[in-house]
Amino acid sequence: MGCDGGTIPKRHELVKGPKKVEKVDKDAELVAQWNYCTLSQEILRRPIVACELGRLYNKDAVIEFLLDKSSEKALGKAASHIKSIKNVTELRLSDNPAWEGDKGNTKGDKHDDLQRARFICPVVGLEMNGRHRFCFLRCCGCVFSERALKEIKAEVCHTCGAAFQEDDVIVLNGTKEDVETLKSRMEERRLRTKLGKKAKKPKVPESVSKPGVSEESPGPSKIKTGKPEETNLDSKEKKASSAPKSAAANGSSSGKVGKPPCGATKRSIADSEESEAYKSLFTTHSSAKRSKEESAHWVTHTSYCF
């Protein structure tokens, strides 16, 4: 069966043993983490932002991801914890003066030194190539090495002087343990802000209103200003003037003269001490009384009496 032509197979060709675990090249992994965007896999270019887990992104890629969250994007899981642009911090990076980039390699015949980094620590001078641990501050976005934090212990930023706390320090591209601690801090921080927003919301007072009853609060136009003596006099004059008007209106509307109150005696105008000219104005005066001959006869005529 086979082996024609005098071929002699070896043991590893016939017997299949366990597969060897493929080892990831550390240099290539570091280059991918520190020189390329985690979301778009493109070269990092300013403005560069970092999330609360310490991963590096291009700001344009984060904005595009937030605007178009489609399920087809396989790399969207790496940024699933980014809910808004407030969850990322724009970094203040210090350029490395020894980094030439692609200027000296125009023909493609020059060796690229992967250990050379674009950015350095502004305090110690270490290159940000993954060989040394770097971190940034959430409050200001300044980036420096972890060695600078340990050697120069201060409660303010070494670059801009902004005050920070231990919770604001985030390690860039840390280990799995660092990512777990940063994730727990992120969840606690977001829960704290959520509870703070609920506490700041004003409570609406519950007003119990009865049907058919309306309470009107006096507005600024209804409030009267002035001296108390003048207001009292005005109110008395208004009451005195409104009393005869209301009585006359009631009498005219009903057509009947109001009866005097109980115990009041009837007084005739003829018995009064007024002058004759004044008394002649009333029908009870003798000059107003006429005989039947002097009184006129009125005949009413309607059109429908024929």
mmCIF file of N, CA and C in Angstrom, residues 1-105:
data_model
loop_
_atom_site.group_PDB
_atom_site.id
_atom_site.type_symbol
_atom_site.label_atom_id
_atom_site.label_comp_id
_atom_site.label_asym_id
_atom_site.label_seq_id
_atom_site.Cartn_x
_atom_site.Cartn_y
_atom_site.Cartn_z
ATOM 1 N N MET A 1 0.848 -1.180 0.000
ATOM 2 C CA MET A 1 0.000 0.000 0.000
ATOM 3 C C MET A 1 0.880 1.225 0.000
ATOM 4 N N GLY A 2 1.091 1.851 -1.127
ATOM 5 C CA GLY A 2 1.886 3.043 -1.213
ATOM 6 C C GLY A 2 3.365 2.752 -1.101
ATOM 7 N N CYS A 3 4.105 3.760 -0.771
ATOM 8 C CA CYS A 3 5.569 3.687 -0.644
ATOM 9 C C CYS A 3 6.217 3.174 -1.933
ATOM 10 N N ASP A 4 5.622 3.538 -3.048
ATOM 11 C CA ASP A 4 6.200 3.110 -4.325
ATOM 12 C C ASP A 4 7.446 3.928 -4.634
ATOM 13 N N GLY A 5 8.345 3.330 -5.321
ATOM 14 C CA GLY A 5 9.571 4.015 -5.722
ATOM 15 C C GLY A 5 10.616 4.005 -4.646
ATOM 16 N N GLY A 6 10.442 3.164 -3.622
ATOM 17 C CA GLY A 6 11.472 3.023 -2.600
ATOM 18 C C GLY A 6 11.503 4.132 -1.579
ATOM 19 N N THR A 7 10.355 4.824 -1.393
ATOM 20 C CA THR A 7 10.330 5.878 -0.377
ATOM 21 C C THR A 7 10.187 5.264 1.001
ATOM 22 N N ILE A 8 10.858 5.813 1.946
ATOM 23 C CA ILE A 8 10.811 5.315 3.318
ATOM 24 C C ILE A 8 10.189 6.409 4.193
ATOM 25 N N PRO A 9 8.934 6.236 4.663
ATOM 26 C CA PRO A 9 8.292 7.270 5.518
ATOM 27 C C PRO A 9 8.899 7.263 6.910
ATOM 28 N N LYS A 10 8.838 8.412 7.537
ATOM 29 C CA LYS A 10 9.305 8.554 8.904
ATOM 30 C C LYS A 10 8.136 8.396 9.871
ATOM 31 N N ARG A 11 8.476 8.233 11.151
ATOM 32 C CA ARG A 11 7.443 7.937 12.134
ATOM 33 C C ARG A 11 6.476 9.124 12.300
ATOM 34 N N HIS A 12 6.987 10.366 12.331
ATOM 35 C CA HIS A 12 6.113 11.512 12.571
ATOM 36 C C HIS A 12 5.161 11.757 11.406
ATOM 37 N N GLU A 13 5.491 11.123 10.226
ATOM 38 C CA GLU A 13 4.593 11.251 9.094
ATOM 39 C C GLU A 13 3.444 10.255 9.173
ATOM 40 N N LEU A 14 3.659 9.158 9.843
ATOM 41 C CA LEU A 14 2.621 8.131 9.944
ATOM 42 C C LEU A 14 1.800 8.255 11.230
ATOM 43 N N VAL A 15 2.440 8.592 12.331
ATOM 44 C CA VAL A 15 1.760 8.687 13.624
ATOM 45 C C VAL A 15 1.494 10.159 13.931
ATOM 46 N N LYS A 16 0.221 10.460 14.135
ATOM 47 C CA LYS A 16 -0.168 11.833 14.456
ATOM 48 C C LYS A 16 -0.143 12.034 15.971
ATOM 49 N N GLY A 17 0.746 12.858 16.447
ATOM 50 C CA GLY A 17 0.844 13.146 17.864
ATOM 51 C C GLY A 17 0.051 14.392 18.228
ATOM 52 N N PRO A 18 0.127 14.812 19.477
ATOM 53 C CA PRO A 18 -0.595 16.020 19.912
ATOM 54 C C PRO A 18 -0.035 17.271 19.239
ATOM 55 N N LYS A 19 -0.949 18.206 18.939
ATOM 56 C CA LYS A 19 -0.544 19.438 18.265
ATOM 57 C C LYS A 19 0.179 20.353 19.236
ATOM 58 N N LYS A 20 1.207 20.976 18.714
ATOM 59 C CA LYS A 20 1.957 21.923 19.529
ATOM 60 C C LYS A 20 1.182 23.242 19.633
ATOM 61 N N VAL A 21 1.245 23.794 20.818
ATOM 62 C CA VAL A 21 0.564 25.077 21.039
ATOM 63 C C VAL A 21 1.362 26.172 20.342
ATOM 64 N N GLU A 22 0.640 26.940 19.527
ATOM 65 C CA GLU A 22 1.307 28.011 18.792
ATOM 66 C C GLU A 22 1.605 29.170 19.745
ATOM 67 N N LYS A 23 2.823 29.575 19.751
ATOM 68 C CA LYS A 23 3.235 30.673 20.598
ATOM 69 C C LYS A 23 3.146 31.987 19.826
ATOM 70 N N VAL A 24 2.587 32.964 20.520
ATOM 71 C CA VAL A 24 2.446 34.279 19.902
ATOM 72 C C VAL A 24 3.753 35.036 20.043
ATOM 73 N N ASP A 25 4.147 35.649 18.963
ATOM 74 C CA ASP A 25 5.363 36.448 18.995
ATOM 75 C C ASP A 25 5.130 37.678 19.879
ATOM 76 N N LYS A 26 5.932 37.834 20.926
ATOM 77 C CA LYS A 26 5.737 38.925 21.876
ATOM 78 C C LYS A 26 5.975 40.280 21.228
ATOM 79 N N ASP A 27 6.986 40.336 20.374
ATOM 80 C CA ASP A 27 7.273 41.618 19.717
ATOM 81 C C ASP A 27 6.113 42.067 18.838
ATOM 82 N N ALA A 28 5.538 41.116 18.090
ATOM 83 C CA ALA A 28 4.405 41.459 17.223
ATOM 84 C C ALA A 28 3.180 41.855 18.052
ATOM 85 N N GLU A 29 2.991 41.185 19.189
ATOM 86 C CA GLU A 29 1.860 41.520 20.054
ATOM 87 C C GLU A 29 1.998 42.921 20.641
ATOM 88 N N LEU A 30 3.213 43.267 21.056
ATOM 89 C CA LEU A 30 3.443 44.604 21.606
ATOM 90 C C LEU A 30 3.248 45.683 20.553
ATOM 91 N N VAL A 31 3.713 45.416 19.344
ATOM 92 C CA VAL A 31 3.528 46.382 18.255
ATOM 93 C C VAL A 31 2.045 46.590 17.965
ATOM 94 N N ALA A 32 1.274 45.510 17.979
ATOM 95 C CA ALA A 32 -0.161 45.615 17.710
ATOM 96 C C ALA A 32 -0.879 46.392 18.801
ATOM 97 N N GLN A 33 -0.462 46.231 20.057
ATOM 98 C CA GLN A 33 -1.135 46.899 21.163
ATOM 99 C C GLN A 33 -0.804 48.389 21.250
ATOM 100 N N TRP A 34 0.449 48.752 20.987
ATOM 101 C CA TRP A 34 0.897 50.116 21.231
ATOM 102 C C TRP A 34 0.946 50.984 19.988
ATOM 103 N N ASN A 35 0.857 50.388 18.812
ATOM 104 C CA ASN A 35 0.944 51.177 17.573
ATOM 105 C C ASN A 35 -0.326 51.149 16.734
ATOM 106 N N TYR A 36 -1.290 50.311 17.086
ATOM 107 C CA TYR A 36 -2.494 50.167 16.267
ATOM 108 C C TYR A 36 -3.749 50.347 17.130
ATOM 109 N N CYS A 37 -4.787 50.830 16.473
ATOM 110 C CA CYS A 37 -6.075 51.038 17.151
ATOM 111 C C CYS A 37 -6.720 49.694 17.463
ATOM 112 N N THR A 38 -7.264 49.548 18.673
ATOM 113 C CA THR A 38 -7.902 48.292 19.086
ATOM 114 C C THR A 38 -9.192 48.046 18.326
ATOM 115 N N LEU A 39 -9.848 49.090 17.894
ATOM 116 C CA LEU A 39 -11.159 48.950 17.252
ATOM 117 C C LEU A 39 -11.054 48.803 15.739
ATOM 118 N N SER A 40 -10.305 49.664 15.086
ATOM 119 C CA SER A 40 -10.233 49.650 13.620
ATOM 120 C C SER A 40 -8.993 48.950 13.077
ATOM 121 N N GLN A 41 -8.037 48.570 13.955
ATOM 122 C CA GLN A 41 -6.786 47.935 13.548
ATOM 123 C C GLN A 41 -5.975 48.797 12.587
ATOM 124 N N GLU A 42 -6.122 50.109 12.691
ATOM 125 C CA GLU A 42 -5.324 51.050 11.899
ATOM 126 C C GLU A 42 -4.236 51.658 12.779
ATOM 127 N N ILE A 43 -3.253 52.274 12.137
ATOM 128 C CA ILE A 43 -2.159 52.899 12.886
ATOM 129 C C ILE A 43 -2.714 54.052 13.721
ATOM 130 N N LEU A 44 -2.236 54.147 14.957
ATOM 131 C CA LEU A 44 -2.703 55.203 15.847
ATOM 132 C C LEU A 44 -2.257 56.565 15.328
ATOM 133 N N ARG A 45 -3.191 57.481 15.271
ATOM 134 C CA ARG A 45 -2.891 58.851 14.862
ATOM 135 C C ARG A 45 -3.729 59.797 15.721
ATOM 136 N N ARG A 46 -3.165 60.958 15.974
ATOM 137 C CA ARG A 46 -3.854 61.928 16.821
ATOM 138 C C ARG A 46 -5.159 62.397 16.178
ATOM 139 N N PRO A 47 -6.203 62.618 16.986
ATOM 140 C CA PRO A 47 -6.306 62.480 18.441
ATOM 141 C C PRO A 47 -6.454 61.014 18.868
ATOM 142 N N ILE A 48 -5.678 60.629 19.875
ATOM 143 C CA ILE A 48 -5.696 59.262 20.414
ATOM 144 C C ILE A 48 -6.413 59.284 21.756
ATOM 145 N N VAL A 49 -7.320 58.328 21.950
ATOM 146 C CA VAL A 49 -8.089 58.242 23.193
ATOM 147 C C VAL A 49 -7.852 56.875 23.826
ATOM 148 N N ALA A 50 -8.188 56.782 25.106
ATOM 149 C CA ALA A 50 -8.071 55.523 25.852
ATOM 150 C C ALA A 50 -9.345 55.328 26.664
ATOM 151 N N CYS A 51 -9.766 54.065 26.780
ATOM 152 C CA CYS A 51 -10.974 53.746 27.536
ATOM 153 C C CYS A 51 -10.627 53.516 28.998
ATOM 154 N N GLU A 52 -11.632 53.158 29.777
ATOM 155 C CA GLU A 52 -11.436 52.944 31.211
ATOM 156 C C GLU A 52 -10.734 51.624 31.516
ATOM 157 N N LEU A 53 -10.556 50.777 30.491
ATOM 158 C CA LEU A 53 -9.818 49.526 30.672
ATOM 159 C C LEU A 53 -8.369 49.630 30.195
ATOM 160 N N GLY A 54 -7.965 50.805 29.696
ATOM 161 C CA GLY A 54 -6.578 51.027 29.309
ATOM 162 C C GLY A 54 -6.250 50.654 27.885
ATOM 163 N N ARG A 55 -7.234 50.588 26.997
ATOM 164 C CA ARG A 55 -6.971 50.268 25.591
ATOM 165 C C ARG A 55 -6.915 51.542 24.769
ATOM 166 N N LEU A 56 -6.092 51.514 23.716
ATOM 167 C CA LEU A 56 -5.848 52.681 22.882
ATOM 168 C C LEU A 56 -6.733 52.628 21.631
ATOM 169 N N TYR A 57 -7.284 53.785 21.253
ATOM 170 C CA TYR A 57 -8.164 53.884 20.083
ATOM 171 C C TYR A 57 -7.883 55.188 19.355
ATOM 172 N N ASN A 58 -8.238 55.185 18.073
ATOM 173 C CA ASN A 58 -8.351 56.436 17.329
ATOM 174 C C ASN A 58 -9.709 57.055 17.636
ATOM 175 N N LYS A 59 -9.731 58.347 17.867
ATOM 176 C CA LYS A 59 -10.995 58.995 18.237
ATOM 177 C C LYS A 59 -12.023 58.904 17.118
ATOM 178 N N ASP A 60 -11.569 58.964 15.862
ATOM 179 C CA ASP A 60 -12.497 58.844 14.727
ATOM 180 C C ASP A 60 -13.164 57.474 14.713
ATOM 181 N N ALA A 61 -12.395 56.429 15.037
ATOM 182 C CA ALA A 61 -12.964 55.078 15.032
ATOM 183 C C ALA A 61 -14.001 54.911 16.134
ATOM 184 N N VAL A 62 -13.769 55.536 17.288
ATOM 185 C CA VAL A 62 -14.739 55.448 18.398
ATOM 186 C C VAL A 62 -16.034 56.161 18.033
ATOM 187 N N ILE A 63 -15.920 57.318 17.393
ATOM 188 C CA ILE A 63 -17.121 58.061 16.994
ATOM 189 C C ILE A 63 -17.919 57.278 15.961
ATOM 190 N N GLU A 64 -17.226 56.681 14.982
ATOM 191 C CA GLU A 64 -17.923 55.863 13.984
ATOM 192 C C GLU A 64 -18.587 54.649 14.622
ATOM 193 N N PHE A 65 -17.931 54.057 15.610
ATOM 194 C CA PHE A 65 -18.513 52.901 16.302
ATOM 195 C C PHE A 65 -19.774 53.290 17.072
ATOM 196 N N LEU A 66 -19.769 54.459 17.713
ATOM 197 C CA LEU A 66 -20.934 54.896 18.465
ATOM 198 C C LEU A 66 -22.098 55.267 17.555
ATOM 199 N N LEU A 67 -21.773 55.768 16.362
ATOM 200 C CA LEU A 67 -22.842 56.133 15.428
ATOM 201 C C LEU A 67 -23.434 54.925 14.721
ATOM 202 N N ASP A 68 -22.625 53.885 14.476
ATOM 203 C CA ASP A 68 -23.079 52.706 13.739
ATOM 204 C C ASP A 68 -22.679 51.458 14.523
ATOM 205 N N LYS A 69 -23.554 51.028 15.447
ATOM 206 C CA LYS A 69 -23.297 49.824 16.245
ATOM 207 C C LYS A 69 -23.978 48.625 15.573
ATOM 208 N N SER A 70 -23.397 48.144 14.492
ATOM 209 C CA SER A 70 -23.962 47.001 13.776
ATOM 210 C C SER A 70 -23.375 45.707 14.326
ATOM 211 N N SER A 71 -24.167 44.653 14.281
ATOM 212 C CA SER A 71 -23.733 43.357 14.810
ATOM 213 C C SER A 71 -22.719 42.662 13.902
ATOM 214 N N GLU A 72 -22.542 43.179 12.677
ATOM 215 C CA GLU A 72 -21.617 42.537 11.743
ATOM 216 C C GLU A 72 -20.159 42.788 12.125
ATOM 217 N N LYS A 73 -19.926 43.836 12.880
ATOM 218 C CA LYS A 73 -18.550 44.176 13.247
ATOM 219 C C LYS A 73 -18.057 43.214 14.324
ATOM 220 N N ALA A 74 -17.045 42.435 13.978
ATOM 221 C CA ALA A 74 -16.508 41.458 14.939
ATOM 222 C C ALA A 74 -15.684 42.141 16.020
ATOM 223 N N LEU A 75 -15.067 43.271 15.672
ATOM 224 C CA LEU A 75 -14.226 43.971 16.640
ATOM 225 C C LEU A 75 -15.038 44.850 17.580
ATOM 226 N N GLY A 76 -16.363 44.876 17.430
ATOM 227 C CA GLY A 76 -17.198 45.696 18.312
ATOM 228 C C GLY A 76 -17.212 45.191 19.739
ATOM 229 N N LYS A 77 -16.863 43.907 19.963
ATOM 230 C CA LYS A 77 -16.839 43.373 21.322
ATOM 231 C C LYS A 77 -15.735 44.015 22.151
ATOM 232 N N ALA A 78 -14.648 44.423 21.506
ATOM 233 C CA ALA A 78 -13.552 45.052 22.245
ATOM 234 C C ALA A 78 -13.946 46.409 22.802
ATOM 235 N N ALA A 79 -14.949 47.038 22.209
ATOM 236 C CA ALA A 79 -15.401 48.360 22.662
ATOM 237 C C ALA A 79 -16.858 48.334 23.118
ATOM 238 N N SER A 80 -17.353 47.175 23.551
ATOM 239 C CA SER A 80 -18.751 47.073 23.971
ATOM 240 C C SER A 80 -19.027 47.846 25.260
ATOM 241 N N HIS A 81 -17.991 48.103 26.053
ATOM 242 C CA HIS A 81 -18.182 48.838 27.299
ATOM 243 C C HIS A 81 -18.224 50.346 27.085
ATOM 244 N N ILE A 82 -17.951 50.814 25.867
ATOM 245 C CA ILE A 82 -17.995 52.251 25.562
ATOM 246 C C ILE A 82 -19.415 52.590 25.127
ATOM 247 N N LYS A 83 -20.122 53.312 25.966
ATOM 248 C CA LYS A 83 -21.509 53.676 25.683
ATOM 249 C C LYS A 83 -21.634 55.077 25.095
ATOM 250 N N SER A 84 -20.710 55.959 25.413
ATOM 251 C CA SER A 84 -20.718 57.325 24.886
ATOM 252 C C SER A 84 -19.282 57.834 24.805
ATOM 253 N N ILE A 85 -19.143 59.004 24.206
ATOM 254 C CA ILE A 85 -17.803 59.585 24.050
ATOM 255 C C ILE A 85 -17.235 60.023 25.397
ATOM 256 N N LYS A 86 -18.084 60.130 26.422
ATOM 257 C CA LYS A 86 -17.605 60.500 27.756
ATOM 258 C C LYS A 86 -16.860 59.356 28.439
ATOM 259 N N ASN A 87 -17.025 58.131 27.917
ATOM 260 C CA ASN A 87 -16.342 56.984 28.523
ATOM 261 C C ASN A 87 -14.890 56.860 28.096
ATOM 262 N N VAL A 88 -14.422 57.706 27.200
ATOM 263 C CA VAL A 88 -13.026 57.690 26.770
ATOM 264 C C VAL A 88 -12.374 59.019 27.127
ATOM 265 N N THR A 89 -11.052 58.999 27.238
ATOM 266 C CA THR A 89 -10.282 60.195 27.606
ATOM 267 C C THR A 89 -9.241 60.461 26.528
ATOM 268 N N GLU A 90 -9.202 61.707 26.046
ATOM 269 C CA GLU A 90 -8.185 62.067 25.051
ATOM 270 C C GLU A 90 -6.830 62.207 25.733
ATOM 271 N N LEU A 91 -5.812 61.557 25.162
ATOM 272 C CA LEU A 91 -4.505 61.482 25.797
ATOM 273 C C LEU A 91 -3.603 62.638 25.365
ATOM 274 N N ARG A 92 -2.794 63.107 26.325
ATOM 275 C CA ARG A 92 -1.763 64.112 26.057
ATOM 276 C C ARG A 92 -0.412 63.392 26.016
ATOM 277 N N LEU A 93 0.041 63.118 24.814
ATOM 278 C CA LEU A 93 1.248 62.320 24.610
ATOM 279 C C LEU A 93 2.439 63.220 24.288
ATOM 280 N N SER A 94 3.613 62.791 24.762
ATOM 281 C CA SER A 94 4.866 63.521 24.494
ATOM 282 C C SER A 94 5.622 62.810 23.380
ATOM 283 N N ASP A 95 5.941 63.537 22.316
ATOM 284 C CA ASP A 95 6.627 62.955 21.156
ATOM 285 C C ASP A 95 8.057 62.566 21.500
ATOM 286 N N ASN A 96 8.501 61.505 20.831
ATOM 287 C CA ASN A 96 9.870 61.034 20.976
ATOM 288 C C ASN A 96 10.741 61.730 19.930
ATOM 289 N N PRO A 97 11.727 62.528 20.326
ATOM 290 C CA PRO A 97 12.557 63.234 19.330
ATOM 291 C C PRO A 97 13.424 62.305 18.501
ATOM 292 N N ALA A 98 13.675 61.072 18.984
ATOM 293 C CA ALA A 98 14.537 60.135 18.239
ATOM 294 C C ALA A 98 13.762 59.306 17.230
ATOM 295 N N TRP A 99 12.463 59.456 17.190
ATOM 296 C CA TRP A 99 11.649 58.641 16.263
ATOM 297 C C TRP A 99 11.543 59.368 14.929
ATOM 298 N N GLU A 100 11.951 58.684 13.859
ATOM 299 C CA GLU A 100 11.917 59.264 12.518
ATOM 300 C C GLU A 100 10.691 58.847 11.737
ATOM 301 N N GLY A 101 10.123 57.714 12.059
ATOM 302 C CA GLY A 101 8.948 57.241 11.336
ATOM 303 C C GLY A 101 9.309 56.699 9.971
ATOM 304 N N ASP A 102 8.544 57.055 8.959
ATOM 305 C CA ASP A 102 8.780 56.581 7.593
ATOM 306 C C ASP A 102 9.618 57.553 6.766
ATOM 307 N N LYS A 103 10.193 58.579 7.417
ATOM 308 C CA LYS A 103 10.967 59.558 6.651
ATOM 309 C C LYS A 103 12.266 58.959 6.107
ATOM 310 N N GLY A 104 12.960 58.178 6.932
ATOM 311 C CA GLY A 104 14.247 57.626 6.495
ATOM 312 C C GLY A 104 14.122 56.347 5.706
ATOM 313 N N ASN A 105 12.911 55.801 5.581
ATOM 314 C CA ASN A 105 12.722 54.524 4.876
ATOM 315 C C ASN A 105 11.830 54.738 3.660
#
